[in-house]
């Protein structure tokens, strides 16, 4: 496979429709829901939770990983039918659990629903945040290798200049997920912080991203590995984008009130779009200083990566506002239904704004991270998060109907005697569950390592496998083996309680 052939395979792509992305958006949450409902059904059948570590891993891999791999490759042409099939499967599981419930056996449905809406959930953490961030990582790891195979639809890959590809949303959702749990969101109001020392800590915290960014640049240059220059530039990559966005956000939030993050986001996106529309900036980003795609000089060579930071920063700041809204203390099921409603209303409003920006200003461009891109990422990010919240609440309903049922990485009911003093966004270890039983928790504990491992294995596979000319069977074998390896390593690290984090 020549470098020229590889370049042509991954270049000049225009993405897919917003409708197709929206249809596939609930896939991850449906997989999560299927896994949880099957665990409840297992408890109903055997009277005890699934205890086998191997059984949990195989169940998680089969339900949480295999369907996304198949859906973005050989099953992509029939994606709506895949979604319908999984939805019907979940509905049937819910009906079976309802018919076999051990709680509220002789209580009318109206009373069951009424009591469920008044049920209190543990306020210590929000499982949807963990699941969102983990699935974004997992789906990204699938796509970065799958895109090199012909079975992965070209319309799902990153677009060249304009368009909405699945992988375009992936990079935006990565920023979205990081911002929702950023330190500024988790900081309690009124907590005294010396700004200089706080900023120093935040700047120091990004050194792993900078190290990975430099490592990626050096390794690519050393082995002459193919790179799509128009994506971020000659030397720039997504690790640098994440690091710079994090540092810039910390600086802005040290100067301006965190509660006004949405205003900062809107200002950044609109002002940046103004420069793109009314100055030569757009032509410079797309065609270089000489109008002929010049890459002379560092600034010219990395113009896409440098200027797109502004758009990603706007997405980050808007997502900080989402995190603050989620942090508001609430425990009743009915209150979380209200959150879902608020997210759906906000997403609807943002899609109207997206229509206006695309028809009146400019279409979505990940390469520039323009206003339309920012609005699109936030809108679909809210929809994806809402899907996970719905799945979580359905699983809570299943546990509400079956006494003693437990599901890893899901809400537990309020235990008044064990109320925690700390209001965290991330889950803590639970004594009620056996250790090392959840792949979501395993990936969550070592997310950066997982992403690094996926990138290394992707490069290795591309060096030893002629991906472009692979048939469907070989492509599926390689992809599943690759994902199995990624997940197994994380699972084994969790089994030994190893968390590789030094900062």
GROMACS .gro file of C-alpha atoms in nm:
model
  503
    1UNK     CA    1   0.000   0.000   0.000
    2UNK     CA    2   0.166   0.324  -0.115
    3UNK     CA    3   0.151   0.655   0.073
    4UNK     CA    4  -0.017   0.809  -0.233
    5UNK     CA    5  -0.289   0.544  -0.226
    6UNK     CA    6  -0.341   0.601   0.146
    7UNK     CA    7  -0.366   0.976   0.093
    8UNK     CA    8  -0.630   0.942  -0.178
    9UNK     CA    9  -0.827   0.698   0.039
   10UNK     CA   10  -0.858   0.948   0.326
   11UNK     CA   11  -0.876   1.278   0.135
   12UNK     CA   12  -1.148   1.497  -0.018
   13UNK     CA   13  -1.434   1.359   0.194
   14UNK     CA   14  -1.755   1.554   0.253
   15UNK     CA   15  -1.922   1.373   0.544
   16UNK     CA   16  -2.277   1.251   0.587
   17UNK     CA   17  -2.612   1.406   0.679
   18UNK     CA   18  -2.715   1.533   1.019
   19UNK     CA   19  -3.006   1.289   1.002
   20UNK     CA   20  -2.782   0.983   0.968
   21UNK     CA   21  -2.565   1.096   1.258
   22UNK     CA   22  -2.877   1.157   1.467
   23UNK     CA   23  -3.012   0.809   1.385
   24UNK     CA   24  -2.691   0.645   1.504
   25UNK     CA   25  -2.650   0.867   1.809
   26UNK     CA   26  -2.852   0.647   2.055
   27UNK     CA   27  -2.653   0.332   1.965
   28UNK     CA   28  -2.411   0.352   2.259
   29UNK     CA   29  -2.688   0.422   2.511
   30UNK     CA   30  -2.895   0.133   2.374
   31UNK     CA   31  -2.595  -0.099   2.415
   32UNK     CA   32  -2.552   0.024   2.772
   33UNK     CA   33  -2.921  -0.031   2.837
   34UNK     CA   34  -2.912  -0.383   2.689
   35UNK     CA   35  -2.618  -0.478   2.910
   36UNK     CA   36  -2.791  -0.350   3.225
   37UNK     CA   37  -3.125  -0.514   3.149
   38UNK     CA   38  -2.954  -0.847   3.081
   39UNK     CA   39  -2.782  -0.826   3.421
   40UNK     CA   40  -3.119  -0.762   3.588
   41UNK     CA   41  -3.270  -1.055   3.399
   42UNK     CA   42  -2.978  -1.275   3.509
   43UNK     CA   43  -3.050  -1.177   3.869
   44UNK     CA   44  -3.417  -1.267   3.825
   45UNK     CA   45  -3.327  -1.607   3.681
   46UNK     CA   46  -3.053  -1.709   3.926
   47UNK     CA   47  -3.132  -1.503   4.235
   48UNK     CA   48  -2.781  -1.350   4.251
   49UNK     CA   49  -2.573  -1.100   4.053
   50UNK     CA   50  -2.328  -1.217   3.790
   51UNK     CA   51  -2.004  -1.273   3.985
   52UNK     CA   52  -1.768  -1.411   3.722
   53UNK     CA   53  -1.501  -1.161   3.614
   54UNK     CA   54  -1.459  -1.340   3.282
   55UNK     CA   55  -1.835  -1.347   3.234
   56UNK     CA   56  -1.862  -0.973   3.298
   57UNK     CA   57  -1.581  -0.895   3.058
   58UNK     CA   58  -1.723  -1.110   2.778
   59UNK     CA   59  -2.071  -0.967   2.833
   60UNK     CA   60  -1.938  -0.611   2.827
   61UNK     CA   61  -1.728  -0.668   2.517
   62UNK     CA   62  -2.010  -0.846   2.332
   63UNK     CA   63  -2.278  -0.590   2.417
   64UNK     CA   64  -2.086  -0.264   2.450
   65UNK     CA   65  -1.815  -0.299   2.183
   66UNK     CA   66  -1.919  -0.545   1.912
   67UNK     CA   67  -2.241  -0.365   1.803
   68UNK     CA   68  -2.064  -0.028   1.749
   69UNK     CA   69  -1.786  -0.201   1.552
   70UNK     CA   70  -2.037  -0.374   1.325
   71UNK     CA   71  -2.265  -0.070   1.296
   72UNK     CA   72  -1.991   0.155   1.160
   73UNK     CA   73  -1.864  -0.105   0.913
   74UNK     CA   74  -2.055  -0.392   0.752
   75UNK     CA   75  -2.392  -0.298   0.905
   76UNK     CA   76  -2.370   0.073   0.821
   77UNK     CA   77  -2.598   0.035   0.512
   78UNK     CA   78  -2.877  -0.096   0.737
   79UNK     CA   79  -2.810   0.128   1.040
   80UNK     CA   80  -3.177   0.230   1.092
   81UNK     CA   81  -3.275  -0.137   1.110
   82UNK     CA   82  -2.994  -0.206   1.355
   83UNK     CA   83  -3.119   0.074   1.578
   84UNK     CA   84  -3.477  -0.051   1.553
   85UNK     CA   85  -3.372  -0.408   1.635
   86UNK     CA   86  -3.176  -0.310   1.945
   87UNK     CA   87  -3.458  -0.081   2.059
   88UNK     CA   88  -3.714  -0.363   2.027
   89UNK     CA   89  -3.477  -0.595   2.211
   90UNK     CA   90  -3.455  -0.346   2.500
   91UNK     CA   91  -3.832  -0.296   2.506
   92UNK     CA   92  -3.886  -0.671   2.524
   93UNK     CA   93  -3.639  -0.700   2.813
   94UNK     CA   94  -3.816  -0.421   3.002
   95UNK     CA   95  -4.153  -0.595   2.953
   96UNK     CA   96  -4.012  -0.926   3.075
   97UNK     CA   97  -3.861  -0.763   3.382
   98UNK     CA   98  -4.185  -0.578   3.451
   99UNK     CA   99  -4.387  -0.899   3.427
  100UNK     CA  100  -4.143  -1.081   3.660
  101UNK     CA  101  -4.093  -0.794   3.906
  102UNK     CA  102  -4.046  -0.870   4.275
  103UNK     CA  103  -4.147  -0.523   4.397
  104UNK     CA  104  -4.492  -0.363   4.347
  105UNK     CA  105  -4.632  -0.696   4.233
  106UNK     CA  106  -4.997  -0.608   4.295
  107UNK     CA  107  -4.969  -0.233   4.253
  108UNK     CA  108  -5.134  -0.061   3.952
  109UNK     CA  109  -4.897   0.087   3.690
  110UNK     CA  110  -5.002   0.443   3.767
  111UNK     CA  111  -4.898   0.407   4.129
  112UNK     CA  112  -4.568   0.242   4.028
  113UNK     CA  113  -4.481   0.533   3.802
  114UNK     CA  114  -4.582   0.787   4.067
  115UNK     CA  115  -4.363   0.622   4.331
  116UNK     CA  116  -4.075   0.586   4.086
  117UNK     CA  117  -4.074   0.957   4.001
  118UNK     CA  118  -4.045   1.035   4.374
  119UNK     CA  119  -3.760   0.791   4.424
  120UNK     CA  120  -3.434   0.942   4.550
  121UNK     CA  121  -3.106   0.855   4.381
  122UNK     CA  122  -2.755   0.882   4.518
  123UNK     CA  123  -2.635   1.240   4.456
  124UNK     CA  124  -2.262   1.165   4.488
  125UNK     CA  125  -2.202   1.123   4.116
  126UNK     CA  126  -2.376   1.124   3.782
  127UNK     CA  127  -2.314   0.796   3.598
  128UNK     CA  128  -2.402   0.942   3.259
  129UNK     CA  129  -2.094   1.164   3.270
  130UNK     CA  130  -1.863   0.868   3.317
  131UNK     CA  131  -2.043   0.666   3.051
  132UNK     CA  132  -2.042   0.958   2.806
  133UNK     CA  133  -1.668   1.011   2.839
  134UNK     CA  134  -1.585   0.641   2.823
  135UNK     CA  135  -1.801   0.575   2.517
  136UNK     CA  136  -1.657   0.876   2.334
  137UNK     CA  137  -1.314   0.724   2.399
  138UNK     CA  138  -1.422   0.375   2.292
  139UNK     CA  139  -1.602   0.491   1.977
  140UNK     CA  140  -1.305   0.708   1.886
  141UNK     CA  141  -1.069   0.413   1.925
  142UNK     CA  142  -1.292   0.209   1.694
  143UNK     CA  143  -1.304   0.479   1.428
  144UNK     CA  144  -0.934   0.568   1.416
  145UNK     CA  145  -0.854   0.217   1.293
  146UNK     CA  146  -1.179   0.130   1.116
  147UNK     CA  147  -1.144   0.436   0.891
  148UNK     CA  148  -0.841   0.272   0.728
  149UNK     CA  149  -1.055  -0.020   0.605
  150UNK     CA  150  -1.286   0.005   0.301
  151UNK     CA  151  -1.573  -0.138   0.508
  152UNK     CA  152  -1.588   0.191   0.702
  153UNK     CA  153  -1.809   0.428   0.498
  154UNK     CA  154  -1.611   0.722   0.361
  155UNK     CA  155  -1.894   0.954   0.463
  156UNK     CA  156  -1.826   0.873   0.831
  157UNK     CA  157  -1.460   0.981   0.812
  158UNK     CA  158  -1.326   1.329   0.886
  159UNK     CA  159  -1.423   1.579   0.622
  160UNK     CA  160  -1.164   1.762   0.414
  161UNK     CA  161  -1.297   2.116   0.457
  162UNK     CA  162  -1.675   2.128   0.497
  163UNK     CA  163  -1.933   1.872   0.609
  164UNK     CA  164  -2.044   1.667   0.907
  165UNK     CA  165  -1.865   1.336   0.947
  166UNK     CA  166  -1.905   1.097   1.240
  167UNK     CA  167  -1.537   1.141   1.323
  168UNK     CA  168  -1.577   1.519   1.311
  169UNK     CA  169  -1.833   1.493   1.588
  170UNK     CA  170  -1.599   1.256   1.771
  171UNK     CA  171  -1.325   1.515   1.818
  172UNK     CA  172  -1.580   1.774   1.927
  173UNK     CA  173  -1.742   1.538   2.177
  174UNK     CA  174  -1.396   1.466   2.322
  175UNK     CA  175  -1.367   1.835   2.412
  176UNK     CA  176  -1.729   1.838   2.534
  177UNK     CA  177  -1.668   1.544   2.769
  178UNK     CA  178  -1.345   1.688   2.911
  179UNK     CA  179  -1.506   2.023   2.989
  180UNK     CA  180  -1.802   1.875   3.176
  181UNK     CA  181  -1.567   1.739   3.444
  182UNK     CA  182  -1.301   2.012   3.438
  183UNK     CA  183  -1.165   2.139   3.774
  184UNK     CA  184  -1.353   2.467   3.743
  185UNK     CA  185  -1.683   2.278   3.728
  186UNK     CA  186  -1.601   2.062   4.028
  187UNK     CA  187  -1.477   2.350   4.241
  188UNK     CA  188  -1.732   2.431   4.510
  189UNK     CA  189  -1.864   2.788   4.514
  190UNK     CA  190  -1.693   3.000   4.777
  191UNK     CA  191  -1.379   2.788   4.788
  192UNK     CA  192  -1.077   3.015   4.825
  193UNK     CA  193  -0.819   2.974   4.549
  194UNK     CA  194  -0.502   3.172   4.490
  195UNK     CA  195  -0.528   3.238   4.117
  196UNK     CA  196  -0.157   3.226   4.038
  197UNK     CA  197  -0.094   2.896   4.216
  198UNK     CA  198  -0.418   2.752   4.078
  199UNK     CA  199  -0.324   2.842   3.721
  200UNK     CA  200   0.022   2.697   3.774
  201UNK     CA  201  -0.131   2.366   3.880
  202UNK     CA  202  -0.367   2.361   3.583
  203UNK     CA  203  -0.089   2.441   3.338
  204UNK     CA  204   0.129   2.169   3.488
  205UNK     CA  205  -0.159   1.918   3.462
  206UNK     CA  206  -0.147   1.924   3.080
  207UNK     CA  207   0.212   1.799   3.053
  208UNK     CA  208   0.101   1.441   2.962
  209UNK     CA  209  -0.093   1.580   2.664
  210UNK     CA  210   0.204   1.786   2.552
  211UNK     CA  211   0.434   1.487   2.595
  212UNK     CA  212   0.200   1.268   2.388
  213UNK     CA  213   0.173   1.540   2.125
  214UNK     CA  214   0.550   1.568   2.086
  215UNK     CA  215   0.583   1.190   2.096
  216UNK     CA  216   0.331   1.154   1.815
  217UNK     CA  217   0.509   1.414   1.601
  218UNK     CA  218   0.851   1.253   1.647
  219UNK     CA  219   0.729   0.898   1.591
  220UNK     CA  220   0.538   0.990   1.273
  221UNK     CA  221   0.840   1.172   1.131
  222UNK     CA  222   1.077   0.892   1.234
  223UNK     CA  223   0.889   0.610   1.060
  224UNK     CA  224   0.757   0.828   0.775
  225UNK     CA  225   0.400   0.737   0.866
  226UNK     CA  226   0.122   0.890   0.655
  227UNK     CA  227  -0.043   1.200   0.801
  228UNK     CA  228  -0.327   1.412   0.670
  229UNK     CA  229  -0.164   1.756   0.680
  230UNK     CA  230  -0.484   1.955   0.620
  231UNK     CA  231  -0.635   1.809   0.937
  232UNK     CA  232  -0.425   1.999   1.193
  233UNK     CA  233  -0.105   2.094   1.010
  234UNK     CA  234   0.247   1.959   0.969
  235UNK     CA  235   0.349   1.948   1.337
  236UNK     CA  236   0.022   2.002   1.521
  237UNK     CA  237  -0.210   1.723   1.642
  238UNK     CA  238  -0.517   1.676   1.860
  239UNK     CA  239  -0.308   1.628   2.177
  240UNK     CA  240  -0.175   1.982   2.138
  241UNK     CA  241  -0.528   2.110   2.077
  242UNK     CA  242  -0.654   1.949   2.399
  243UNK     CA  243  -0.360   2.090   2.597
  244UNK     CA  244  -0.390   2.446   2.463
  245UNK     CA  245  -0.768   2.449   2.507
  246UNK     CA  246  -0.735   2.335   2.867
  247UNK     CA  247  -0.474   2.602   2.949
  248UNK     CA  248  -0.666   2.879   2.772
  249UNK     CA  249  -0.990   2.780   2.946
  250UNK     CA  250  -0.825   2.785   3.288
  251UNK     CA  251  -0.687   3.130   3.215
  252UNK     CA  252  -1.025   3.264   3.101
  253UNK     CA  253  -1.209   3.112   3.395
  254UNK     CA  254  -0.957   3.263   3.635
  255UNK     CA  255  -1.043   3.607   3.496
  256UNK     CA  256  -1.416   3.576   3.427
  257UNK     CA  257  -1.688   3.418   3.646
  258UNK     CA  258  -1.735   3.048   3.580
  259UNK     CA  259  -2.112   3.098   3.581
  260UNK     CA  260  -2.074   3.311   3.268
  261UNK     CA  261  -1.894   3.040   3.070
  262UNK     CA  262  -2.178   3.034   2.814
  263UNK     CA  263  -2.126   3.405   2.746
  264UNK     CA  264  -1.752   3.352   2.692
  265UNK     CA  265  -1.832   3.064   2.456
  266UNK     CA  266  -2.077   3.269   2.251
  267UNK     CA  267  -1.838   3.564   2.233
  268UNK     CA  268  -1.546   3.349   2.118
  269UNK     CA  269  -1.748   3.165   1.853
  270UNK     CA  270  -1.917   3.476   1.712
  271UNK     CA  271  -1.606   3.696   1.708
  272UNK     CA  272  -1.401   3.418   1.549
  273UNK     CA  273  -1.669   3.368   1.283
  274UNK     CA  274  -1.661   3.742   1.220
  275UNK     CA  275  -1.288   3.725   1.148
  276UNK     CA  276  -1.345   3.425   0.919
  277UNK     CA  277  -1.618   3.605   0.727
  278UNK     CA  278  -1.486   3.961   0.703
  279UNK     CA  279  -1.107   3.920   0.695
  280UNK     CA  280  -0.867   3.708   0.486
  281UNK     CA  281  -0.837   3.462   0.776
  282UNK     CA  282  -1.050   3.193   0.609
  283UNK     CA  283  -0.846   3.204   0.290
  284UNK     CA  284  -0.527   3.186   0.494
  285UNK     CA  285  -0.644   2.876   0.685
  286UNK     CA  286  -0.764   2.698   0.371
  287UNK     CA  287  -0.497   2.802   0.121
  288UNK     CA  288  -0.199   2.940   0.310
  289UNK     CA  289  -0.024   3.274   0.297
  290UNK     CA  290   0.045   3.253  -0.076
  291UNK     CA  291  -0.295   3.115  -0.173
  292UNK     CA  292  -0.132   2.795  -0.300
  293UNK     CA  293  -0.133   2.588   0.023
  294UNK     CA  294   0.212   2.701   0.133
  295UNK     CA  295   0.355   2.530   0.442
  296UNK     CA  296   0.660   2.752   0.488
  297UNK     CA  297   0.719   2.854   0.850
  298UNK     CA  298   0.570   2.709   1.169
  299UNK     CA  299   0.263   2.935   1.173
  300UNK     CA  300   0.183   2.865   0.810
  301UNK     CA  301   0.253   2.494   0.845
  302UNK     CA  302   0.012   2.450   1.137
  303UNK     CA  303  -0.254   2.709   1.062
  304UNK     CA  304  -0.549   2.465   1.089
  305UNK     CA  305  -0.448   2.342   1.432
  306UNK     CA  306  -0.361   2.685   1.569
  307UNK     CA  307  -0.678   2.868   1.464
  308UNK     CA  308  -0.921   2.580   1.524
  309UNK     CA  309  -0.823   2.604   1.892
  310UNK     CA  310  -1.051   2.909   1.913
  311UNK     CA  311  -1.355   2.708   1.803
  312UNK     CA  312  -1.270   2.416   2.030
  313UNK     CA  313  -1.226   2.660   2.318
  314UNK     CA  314  -1.577   2.793   2.252
  315UNK     CA  315  -1.711   2.435   2.264
  316UNK     CA  316  -1.518   2.377   2.586
  317UNK     CA  317  -1.659   2.687   2.756
  318UNK     CA  318  -2.014   2.602   2.654
  319UNK     CA  319  -1.965   2.251   2.793
  320UNK     CA  320  -1.841   2.398   3.122
  321UNK     CA  321  -2.184   2.560   3.150
  322UNK     CA  322  -2.343   2.218   3.090
  323UNK     CA  323  -2.127   2.073   3.367
  324UNK     CA  324  -2.234   2.347   3.608
  325UNK     CA  325  -2.599   2.275   3.532
  326UNK     CA  326  -2.546   1.904   3.595
  327UNK     CA  327  -2.368   1.978   3.923
  328UNK     CA  328  -2.678   2.132   4.076
  329UNK     CA  329  -2.778   1.903   4.359
  330UNK     CA  330  -3.078   1.694   4.265
  331UNK     CA  331  -3.174   1.339   4.356
  332UNK     CA  332  -3.535   1.268   4.257
  333UNK     CA  333  -3.602   1.077   3.936
  334UNK     CA  334  -3.853   1.344   3.836
  335UNK     CA  335  -3.586   1.611   3.863
  336UNK     CA  336  -3.356   1.421   3.626
  337UNK     CA  337  -3.640   1.386   3.379
  338UNK     CA  338  -3.656   1.764   3.390
  339UNK     CA  339  -3.284   1.777   3.304
  340UNK     CA  340  -3.348   1.560   2.998
  341UNK     CA  341  -3.630   1.790   2.893
  342UNK     CA  342  -3.406   2.096   2.933
  343UNK     CA  343  -3.132   1.937   2.723
  344UNK     CA  344  -3.376   1.845   2.447
  345UNK     CA  345  -3.518   2.198   2.439
  346UNK     CA  346  -3.166   2.345   2.426
  347UNK     CA  347  -3.068   2.103   2.148
  348UNK     CA  348  -3.379   2.196   1.949
  349UNK     CA  349  -3.293   2.565   1.980
  350UNK     CA  350  -2.932   2.497   1.878
  351UNK     CA  351  -3.042   2.303   1.570
  352UNK     CA  352  -3.249   2.605   1.466
  353UNK     CA  353  -2.939   2.820   1.513
  354UNK     CA  354  -2.739   2.566   1.313
  355UNK     CA  355  -2.984   2.589   1.025
  356UNK     CA  356  -2.953   2.968   1.029
  357UNK     CA  357  -2.573   2.969   1.046
  358UNK     CA  358  -2.540   2.711   0.769
  359UNK     CA  359  -2.778   2.889   0.532
  360UNK     CA  360  -2.682   3.249   0.614
  361UNK     CA  361  -2.317   3.238   0.722
  362UNK     CA  362  -2.113   2.922   0.651
  363UNK     CA  363  -2.155   2.546   0.664
  364UNK     CA  364  -1.995   2.322   0.926
  365UNK     CA  365  -1.617   2.301   0.902
  366UNK     CA  366  -1.415   2.099   1.151
  367UNK     CA  367  -1.097   2.215   0.977
  368UNK     CA  368  -1.167   2.575   1.085
  369UNK     CA  369  -1.388   2.491   1.386
  370UNK     CA  370  -1.621   2.768   1.278
  371UNK     CA  371  -1.945   2.886   1.438
  372UNK     CA  372  -2.158   2.620   1.268
  373UNK     CA  373  -1.920   2.348   1.389
  374UNK     CA  374  -1.941   2.473   1.748
  375UNK     CA  375  -2.321   2.488   1.744
  376UNK     CA  376  -2.344   2.142   1.585
  377UNK     CA  377  -2.110   1.976   1.836
  378UNK     CA  378  -2.291   2.122   2.136
  379UNK     CA  379  -2.636   2.033   1.998
  380UNK     CA  380  -2.545   1.673   1.926
  381UNK     CA  381  -2.347   1.654   2.250
  382UNK     CA  382  -2.660   1.743   2.447
  383UNK     CA  383  -2.861   1.485   2.251
  384UNK     CA  384  -2.602   1.213   2.318
  385UNK     CA  385  -2.591   1.299   2.686
  386UNK     CA  386  -2.971   1.290   2.701
  387UNK     CA  387  -2.964   0.939   2.552
  388UNK     CA  388  -2.736   0.821   2.831
  389UNK     CA  389  -2.954   0.986   3.094
  390UNK     CA  390  -3.261   0.809   2.954
  391UNK     CA  391  -3.076   0.474   2.957
  392UNK     CA  392  -2.966   0.534   3.317
  393UNK     CA  393  -3.319   0.611   3.432
  394UNK     CA  394  -3.461   0.303   3.257
  395UNK     CA  395  -3.200   0.091   3.437
  396UNK     CA  396  -3.297   0.256   3.765
  397UNK     CA  397  -3.658   0.165   3.689
  398UNK     CA  398  -3.551  -0.196   3.637
  399UNK     CA  399  -3.373  -0.201   3.974
  400UNK     CA  400  -3.677  -0.031   4.126
  401UNK     CA  401  -3.890  -0.328   4.016
  402UNK     CA  402  -3.644  -0.602   4.116
  403UNK     CA  403  -3.524  -0.600   4.476
  404UNK     CA  404  -3.151  -0.665   4.510
  405UNK     CA  405  -3.059  -0.618   4.144
  406UNK     CA  406  -2.731  -0.435   4.085
  407UNK     CA  407  -2.568  -0.288   3.775
  408UNK     CA  408  -2.211  -0.155   3.758
  409UNK     CA  409  -2.171   0.216   3.679
  410UNK     CA  410  -2.535   0.305   3.732
  411UNK     CA  411  -2.732   0.502   3.987
  412UNK     CA  412  -2.804   0.348   4.325
  413UNK     CA  413  -3.097   0.444   4.542
  414UNK     CA  414  -3.045   0.694   4.821
  415UNK     CA  415  -2.909   0.548   5.142
  416UNK     CA  416  -2.969   0.814   5.411
  417UNK     CA  417  -2.718   0.669   5.657
  418UNK     CA  418  -2.441   0.669   5.400
  419UNK     CA  419  -2.482   1.019   5.266
  420UNK     CA  420  -2.153   1.146   5.136
  421UNK     CA  421  -2.015   1.487   5.217
  422UNK     CA  422  -1.846   1.518   4.882
  423UNK     CA  423  -2.040   1.597   4.567
  424UNK     CA  424  -1.838   1.436   4.289
  425UNK     CA  425  -1.905   1.390   3.922
  426UNK     CA  426  -1.703   1.069   3.892
  427UNK     CA  427  -1.802   0.735   4.048
  428UNK     CA  428  -1.632   0.599   4.356
  429UNK     CA  429  -1.557   0.234   4.431
  430UNK     CA  430  -1.866   0.056   4.560
  431UNK     CA  431  -1.864  -0.210   4.829
  432UNK     CA  432  -2.190  -0.351   4.703
  433UNK     CA  433  -2.031  -0.470   4.380
  434UNK     CA  434  -1.748  -0.715   4.327
  435UNK     CA  435  -1.430  -0.553   4.205
  436UNK     CA  436  -1.324  -0.561   3.842
  437UNK     CA  437  -1.664  -0.630   3.692
  438UNK     CA  438  -1.719  -0.330   3.467
  439UNK     CA  439  -1.536  -0.242   3.149
  440UNK     CA  440  -1.674   0.112   3.166
  441UNK     CA  441  -1.509   0.163   3.503
  442UNK     CA  442  -1.190  -0.001   3.375
  443UNK     CA  443  -1.156   0.239   3.081
  444UNK     CA  444  -1.260   0.535   3.296
  445UNK     CA  445  -0.976   0.479   3.543
  446UNK     CA  446  -0.711   0.492   3.269
  447UNK     CA  447  -0.870   0.697   2.990
  448UNK     CA  448  -0.553   0.867   2.869
  449UNK     CA  449  -0.364   0.537   2.868
  450UNK     CA  450  -0.649   0.374   2.677
  451UNK     CA  451  -0.641   0.647   2.412
  452UNK     CA  452  -0.262   0.620   2.386
  453UNK     CA  453  -0.277   0.240   2.355
  454UNK     CA  454  -0.542   0.267   2.083
  455UNK     CA  455  -0.324   0.511   1.887
  456UNK     CA  456  -0.015   0.290   1.919
  457UNK     CA  457  -0.202  -0.023   1.813
  458UNK     CA  458  -0.361   0.165   1.522
  459UNK     CA  459  -0.017   0.263   1.397
  460UNK     CA  460   0.111  -0.093   1.443
  461UNK     CA  461  -0.182  -0.245   1.251
  462UNK     CA  462  -0.133   0.000   0.965
  463UNK     CA  463   0.234  -0.094   0.943
  464UNK     CA  464   0.173  -0.470   0.922
  465UNK     CA  465  -0.169  -0.493   0.751
  466UNK     CA  466  -0.271  -0.372   0.406
  467UNK     CA  467  -0.593  -0.224   0.540
  468UNK     CA  468  -0.717  -0.063   0.218
  469UNK     CA  469  -0.730  -0.395   0.031
  470UNK     CA  470  -0.867  -0.606   0.319
  471UNK     CA  471  -1.186  -0.803   0.266
  472UNK     CA  472  -1.476  -0.788   0.510
  473UNK     CA  473  -1.384  -1.101   0.707
  474UNK     CA  474  -1.023  -0.995   0.762
  475UNK     CA  475  -1.124  -0.638   0.848
  476UNK     CA  476  -1.373  -0.758   1.112
  477UNK     CA  477  -1.119  -1.000   1.258
  478UNK     CA  478  -0.852  -0.730   1.290
  479UNK     CA  479  -1.091  -0.469   1.433
  480UNK     CA  480  -1.237  -0.704   1.692
  481UNK     CA  481  -0.892  -0.832   1.793
  482UNK     CA  482  -0.769  -0.474   1.823
  483UNK     CA  483  -1.064  -0.368   2.041
  484UNK     CA  484  -1.043  -0.689   2.245
  485UNK     CA  485  -0.678  -0.610   2.321
  486UNK     CA  486  -0.753  -0.249   2.417
  487UNK     CA  487  -1.035  -0.348   2.650
  488UNK     CA  488  -0.858  -0.648   2.799
  489UNK     CA  489  -0.554  -0.440   2.897
  490UNK     CA  490  -0.779  -0.187   3.074
  491UNK     CA  491  -0.975  -0.465   3.241
  492UNK     CA  492  -0.659  -0.634   3.373
  493UNK     CA  493  -0.531  -0.302   3.507
  494UNK     CA  494  -0.858  -0.253   3.692
  495UNK     CA  495  -0.846  -0.608   3.827
  496UNK     CA  496  -0.513  -0.522   3.987
  497UNK     CA  497  -0.631  -0.174   4.090
  498UNK     CA  498  -0.360  -0.008   3.880
  499UNK     CA  499  -0.423   0.353   3.782
  500UNK     CA  500  -0.145   0.497   3.568
  501UNK     CA  501  -0.166   0.866   3.647
  502UNK     CA  502   0.134   1.066   3.766
  503UNK     CA  503   0.004   1.424   3.751
   0.00000   0.00000   0.00000
